[in-house]
Coordinates of C-alpha atoms in Angstrom, one line a residue:
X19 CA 32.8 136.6 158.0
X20 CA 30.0 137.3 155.7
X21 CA 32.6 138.4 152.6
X22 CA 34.4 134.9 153.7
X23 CA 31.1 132.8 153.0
X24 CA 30.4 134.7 150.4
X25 CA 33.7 133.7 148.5
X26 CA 33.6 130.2 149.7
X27 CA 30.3 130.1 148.4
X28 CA 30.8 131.2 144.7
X29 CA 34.5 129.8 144.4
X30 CA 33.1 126.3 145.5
X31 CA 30.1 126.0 143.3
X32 CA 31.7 127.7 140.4
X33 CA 34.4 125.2 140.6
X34 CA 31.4 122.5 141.0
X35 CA 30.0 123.4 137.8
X36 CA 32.9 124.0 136.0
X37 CA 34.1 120.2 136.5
X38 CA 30.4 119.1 135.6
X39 CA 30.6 121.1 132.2
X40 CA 34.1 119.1 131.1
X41 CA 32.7 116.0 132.6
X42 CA 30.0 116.3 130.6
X43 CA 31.8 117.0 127.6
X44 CA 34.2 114.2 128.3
X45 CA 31.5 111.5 128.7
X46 CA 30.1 112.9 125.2
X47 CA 33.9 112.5 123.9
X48 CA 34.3 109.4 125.9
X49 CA 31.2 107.4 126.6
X50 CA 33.0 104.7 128.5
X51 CA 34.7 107.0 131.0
X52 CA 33.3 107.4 134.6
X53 CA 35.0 110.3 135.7
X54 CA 34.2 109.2 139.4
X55 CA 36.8 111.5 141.4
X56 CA 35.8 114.7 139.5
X57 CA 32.2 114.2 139.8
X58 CA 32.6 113.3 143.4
X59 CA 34.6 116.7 144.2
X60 CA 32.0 118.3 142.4
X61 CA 29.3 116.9 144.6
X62 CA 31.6 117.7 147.9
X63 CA 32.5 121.2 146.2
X64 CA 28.5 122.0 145.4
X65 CA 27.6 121.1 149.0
X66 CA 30.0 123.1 150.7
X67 CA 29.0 126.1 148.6
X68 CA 25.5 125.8 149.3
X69 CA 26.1 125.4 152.9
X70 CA 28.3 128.5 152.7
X71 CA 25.4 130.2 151.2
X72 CA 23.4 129.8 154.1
X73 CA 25.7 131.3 156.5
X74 CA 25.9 134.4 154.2
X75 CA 22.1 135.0 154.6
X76 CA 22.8 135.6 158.6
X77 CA 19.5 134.0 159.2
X78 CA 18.8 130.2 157.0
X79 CA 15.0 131.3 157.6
X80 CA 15.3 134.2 155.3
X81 CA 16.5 131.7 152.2
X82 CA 13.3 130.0 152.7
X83 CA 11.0 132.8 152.4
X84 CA 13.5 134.3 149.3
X85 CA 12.4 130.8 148.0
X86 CA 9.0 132.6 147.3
X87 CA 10.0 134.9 144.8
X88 CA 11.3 132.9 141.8
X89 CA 9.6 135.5 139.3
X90 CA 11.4 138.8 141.0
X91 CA 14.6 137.9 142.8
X92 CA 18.1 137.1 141.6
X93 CA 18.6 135.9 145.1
X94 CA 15.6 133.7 144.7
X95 CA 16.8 132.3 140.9
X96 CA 20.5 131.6 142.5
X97 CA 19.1 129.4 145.5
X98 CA 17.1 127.9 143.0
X99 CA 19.4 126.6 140.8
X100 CA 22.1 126.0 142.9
X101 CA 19.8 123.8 145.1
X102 CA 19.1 122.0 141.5
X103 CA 22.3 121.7 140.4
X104 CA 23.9 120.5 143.7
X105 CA 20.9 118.0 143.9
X106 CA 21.7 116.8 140.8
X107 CA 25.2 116.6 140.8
X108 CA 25.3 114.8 144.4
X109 CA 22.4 112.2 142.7
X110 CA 25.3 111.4 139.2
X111 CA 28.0 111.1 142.3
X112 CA 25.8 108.4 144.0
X113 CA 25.0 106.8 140.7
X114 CA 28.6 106.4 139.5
X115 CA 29.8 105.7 143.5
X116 CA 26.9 102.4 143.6
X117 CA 25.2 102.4 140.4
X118 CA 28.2 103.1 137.7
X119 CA 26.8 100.4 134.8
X120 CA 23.9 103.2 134.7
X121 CA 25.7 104.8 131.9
X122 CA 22.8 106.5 130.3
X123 CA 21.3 107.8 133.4
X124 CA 24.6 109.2 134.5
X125 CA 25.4 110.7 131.3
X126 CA 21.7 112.3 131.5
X127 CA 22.5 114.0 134.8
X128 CA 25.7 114.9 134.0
X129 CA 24.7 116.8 131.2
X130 CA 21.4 118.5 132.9
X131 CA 23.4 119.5 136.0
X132 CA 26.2 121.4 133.7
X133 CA 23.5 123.0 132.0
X134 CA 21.9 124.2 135.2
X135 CA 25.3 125.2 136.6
X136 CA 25.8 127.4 133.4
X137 CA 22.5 129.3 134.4
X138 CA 23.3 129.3 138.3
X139 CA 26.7 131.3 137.2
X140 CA 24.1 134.1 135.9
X141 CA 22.3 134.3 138.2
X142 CA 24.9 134.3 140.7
X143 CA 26.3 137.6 138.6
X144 CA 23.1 139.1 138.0
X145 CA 22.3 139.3 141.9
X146 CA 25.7 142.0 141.5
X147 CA 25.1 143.4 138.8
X148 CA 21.7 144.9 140.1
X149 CA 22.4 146.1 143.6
X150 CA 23.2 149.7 144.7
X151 CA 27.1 149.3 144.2
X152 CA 28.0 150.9 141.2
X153 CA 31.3 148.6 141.6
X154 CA 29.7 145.7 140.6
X155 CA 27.0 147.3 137.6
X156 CA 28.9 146.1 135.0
X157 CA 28.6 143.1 132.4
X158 CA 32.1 142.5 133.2
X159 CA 31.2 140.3 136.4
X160 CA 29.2 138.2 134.5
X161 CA 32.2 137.3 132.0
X162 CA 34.6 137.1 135.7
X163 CA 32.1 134.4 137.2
X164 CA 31.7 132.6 134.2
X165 CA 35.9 132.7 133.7
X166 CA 36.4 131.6 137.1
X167 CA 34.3 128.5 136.6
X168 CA 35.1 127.7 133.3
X169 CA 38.8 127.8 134.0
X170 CA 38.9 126.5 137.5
X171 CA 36.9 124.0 136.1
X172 CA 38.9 122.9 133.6
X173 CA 42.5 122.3 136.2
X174 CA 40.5 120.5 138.6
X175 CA 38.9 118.4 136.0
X176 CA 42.1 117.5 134.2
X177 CA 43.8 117.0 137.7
X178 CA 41.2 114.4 139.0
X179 CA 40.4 112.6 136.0
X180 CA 44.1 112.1 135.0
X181 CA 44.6 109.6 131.9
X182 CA 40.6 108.7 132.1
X183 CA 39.8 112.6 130.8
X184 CA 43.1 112.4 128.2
X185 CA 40.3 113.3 125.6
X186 CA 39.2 116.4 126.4
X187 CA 42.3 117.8 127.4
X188 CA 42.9 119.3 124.7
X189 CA 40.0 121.4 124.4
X190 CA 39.7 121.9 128.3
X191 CA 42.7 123.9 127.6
X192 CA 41.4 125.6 124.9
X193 CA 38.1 126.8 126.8
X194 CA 39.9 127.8 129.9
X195 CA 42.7 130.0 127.9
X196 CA 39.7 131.4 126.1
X197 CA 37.9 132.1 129.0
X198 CA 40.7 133.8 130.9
X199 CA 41.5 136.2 127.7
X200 CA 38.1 137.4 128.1
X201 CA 38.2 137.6 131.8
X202 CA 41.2 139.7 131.3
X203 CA 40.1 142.3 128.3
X204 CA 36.7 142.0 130.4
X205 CA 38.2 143.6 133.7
X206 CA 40.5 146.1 131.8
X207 CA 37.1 148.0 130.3
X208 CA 35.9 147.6 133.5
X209 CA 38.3 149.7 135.2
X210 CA 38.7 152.4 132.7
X211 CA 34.7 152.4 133.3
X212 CA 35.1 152.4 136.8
X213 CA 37.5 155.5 136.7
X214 CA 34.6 157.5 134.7
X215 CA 32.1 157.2 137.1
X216 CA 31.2 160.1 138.6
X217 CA 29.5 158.2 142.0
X218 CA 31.3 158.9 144.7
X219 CA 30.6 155.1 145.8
X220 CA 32.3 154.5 142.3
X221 CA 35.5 156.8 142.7
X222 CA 36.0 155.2 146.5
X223 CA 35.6 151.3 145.3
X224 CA 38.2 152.9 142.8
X225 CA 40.6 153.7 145.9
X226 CA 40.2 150.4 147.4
X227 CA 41.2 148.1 144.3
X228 CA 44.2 151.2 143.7
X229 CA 45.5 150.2 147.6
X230 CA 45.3 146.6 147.1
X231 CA 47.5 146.6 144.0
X232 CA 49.7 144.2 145.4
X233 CA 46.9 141.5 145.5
X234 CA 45.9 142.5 142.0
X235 CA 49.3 141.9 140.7
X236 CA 49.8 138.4 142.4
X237 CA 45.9 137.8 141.0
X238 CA 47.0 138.3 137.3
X239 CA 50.3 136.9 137.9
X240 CA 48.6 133.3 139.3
X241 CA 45.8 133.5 136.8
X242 CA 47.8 134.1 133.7
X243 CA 51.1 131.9 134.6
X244 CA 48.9 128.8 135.6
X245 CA 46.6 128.8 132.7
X246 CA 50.0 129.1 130.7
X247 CA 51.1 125.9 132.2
X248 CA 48.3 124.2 130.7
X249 CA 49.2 124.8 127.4
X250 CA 52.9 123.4 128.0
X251 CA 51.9 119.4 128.1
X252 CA 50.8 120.0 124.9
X253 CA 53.7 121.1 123.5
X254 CA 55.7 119.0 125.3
X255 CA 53.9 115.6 123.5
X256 CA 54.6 116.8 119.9
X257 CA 58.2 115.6 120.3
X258 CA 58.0 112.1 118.8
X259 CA 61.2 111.3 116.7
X260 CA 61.2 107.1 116.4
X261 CA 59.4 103.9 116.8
X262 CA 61.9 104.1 120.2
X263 CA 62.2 107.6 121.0
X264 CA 58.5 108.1 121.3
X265 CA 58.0 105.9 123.7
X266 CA 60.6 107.8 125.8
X267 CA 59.1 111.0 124.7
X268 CA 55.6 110.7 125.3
X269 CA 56.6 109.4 128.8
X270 CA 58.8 112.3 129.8
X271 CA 55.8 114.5 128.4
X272 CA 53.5 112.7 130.6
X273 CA 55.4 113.1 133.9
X274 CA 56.1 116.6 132.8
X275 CA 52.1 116.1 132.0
X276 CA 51.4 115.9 135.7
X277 CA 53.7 118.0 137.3
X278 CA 52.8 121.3 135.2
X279 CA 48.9 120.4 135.5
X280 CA 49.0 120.3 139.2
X281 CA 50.8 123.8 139.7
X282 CA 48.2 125.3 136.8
X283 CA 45.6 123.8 139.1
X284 CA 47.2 125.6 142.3
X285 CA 48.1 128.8 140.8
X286 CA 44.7 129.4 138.7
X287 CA 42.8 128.8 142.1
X288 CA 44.1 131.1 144.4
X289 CA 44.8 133.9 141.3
X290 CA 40.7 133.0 141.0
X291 CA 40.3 133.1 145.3
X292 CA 42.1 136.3 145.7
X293 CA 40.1 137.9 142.6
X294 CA 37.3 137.2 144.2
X295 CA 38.3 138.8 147.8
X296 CA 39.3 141.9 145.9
X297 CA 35.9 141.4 144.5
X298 CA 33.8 141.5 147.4
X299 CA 36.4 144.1 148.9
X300 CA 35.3 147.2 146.7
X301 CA 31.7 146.7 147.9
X302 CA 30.6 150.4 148.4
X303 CA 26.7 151.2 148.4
X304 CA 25.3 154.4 147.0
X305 CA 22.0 154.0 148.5
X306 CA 20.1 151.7 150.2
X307 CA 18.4 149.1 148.8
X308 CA 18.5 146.7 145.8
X309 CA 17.3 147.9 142.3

């Protein structure tokens, strides 16, 4: 159940941030936009994860004394700053929800909590990326959580914004295919890395991740395929031929437009869900303790 929390944690408040990054660059594209339903699912998505955090502790007492040790734990930075940035994207849902002619405050707090969720996603990573399992030393998990946010960020945005986020669509897609392309090049060094390792806790996370190649497989597949379908409602809208066949077009393109964004949405979430069980499943200490 821990592992379960664990993934629920990061999935949701990556997925938080991620929508608070193109929300803020959307109200920056488009200051009159409101972008209520995205903020509000990142406000619902940013709470769940930190209540999933909790749960992962064991005890909630022991996230209050980690609170104490800003200057020397990862653990301490991520409660931190996801406390922060859930406080302050919950605060921009409330101000939209019964304030929304606050445009400049909102805009304000948009932009601070997507630039506190970009930090979070570090030091969500580096709290890996220092432990005893040499699985998970790598720079490569760094790159995975920031891909997972940026791109699961992206569908959901563009899903629950619809026409109001038209504007940054175009380079939502962009940032997300970019991001994936790096998640990808990212986790091939990181298995040729992983089969040099001369830990034993190494070559056995290597033997867990080689029997679960069936859930590898439908990882990439889902990833790569639904980040593809972003890219096809642009394609789709170049076909404008006359004054009267446009109109035609750019409607076909925008049903097509909906359909296409909604499976990229479904299949770049659970590619991104069962990376991240695979993720946690390769967890194989060499000693005790954290470094």
């Amino acid at each position: 159940m821990e592992e379960l929390a664990l993934i629920i944690f990061t999935i949701c408040v990556q997925s938080a941030i991620g929508i608070m990054v193109f929300a803020a660059i959307a109200k920056y594209l488009n200051k009159d936009g409101i972008f209520k339903t995205a903020v509000v699912c990142a406000a619902g998505l940013a709470i769940i994860g930190l209540l999933a955090s909790f749960l992962h502790l064991g005890q909630p007492i022991r996230a209050l004394n980690s609170l104490a040790h800003f200057a020397t734990s990862w653990l301490s930075r991520e409660i931190w700053f996801t406390s922060a940035f859930t406080g302050l994207t919950v605060l921009a849902a409330l101000m939209i929800l019964f304030k929304p002619t606050a445009k400049g405050a909102i805009q304000a707090l948009v932009a601070l909590a997507a630039l506190i969720g970009l930090v979070d996603v570090y030091a969500m990573a580096s709290i890996y990326t220092f432990t005893s399992i040499p699985a998970w030393n790598s720079g490569s998990v760094t790159i995975e959580f920031y891909a997972a946010a940026l791109s699961m960020g992206a569908v959901f945005f563009l899903a629950l914004s619809g026409a109001e986020g038209a504007k940054v669509r175009q380079s939502a897609t962009i940032i997300a295919g970019i991001a994936v392309a790096l998640q990808v090049v990212s986790m091939a060094g990181y298995t040729i890395q992983l089969g040099t390792n001369n830990s034993l806790a190494a070559q056995q996370s290597l033997s867990v991740l080689s029997g679960m190649s069936g859930a590898m497989i439908v990882k990439w597949l889902f990833i790569l395929f639904g980040t593809g379908l972003l890219f096809l409602p642009l394609q789709k809208q170049q076909f404008n031929v006359s004054a009267s066949g446009q109109a035609t077009a750019v409607v076909a393109a925008a049903g097509t437009a909906s359909i296409s964004l909604y499976a990229a949405a479904a299949l770049l979430i659970i590619g991104q869900i069962v990376g991240r069980y695979l993720f946690y499943s390769i967890m194989i200490i060499s000693r005790v303790g954290l470094s």
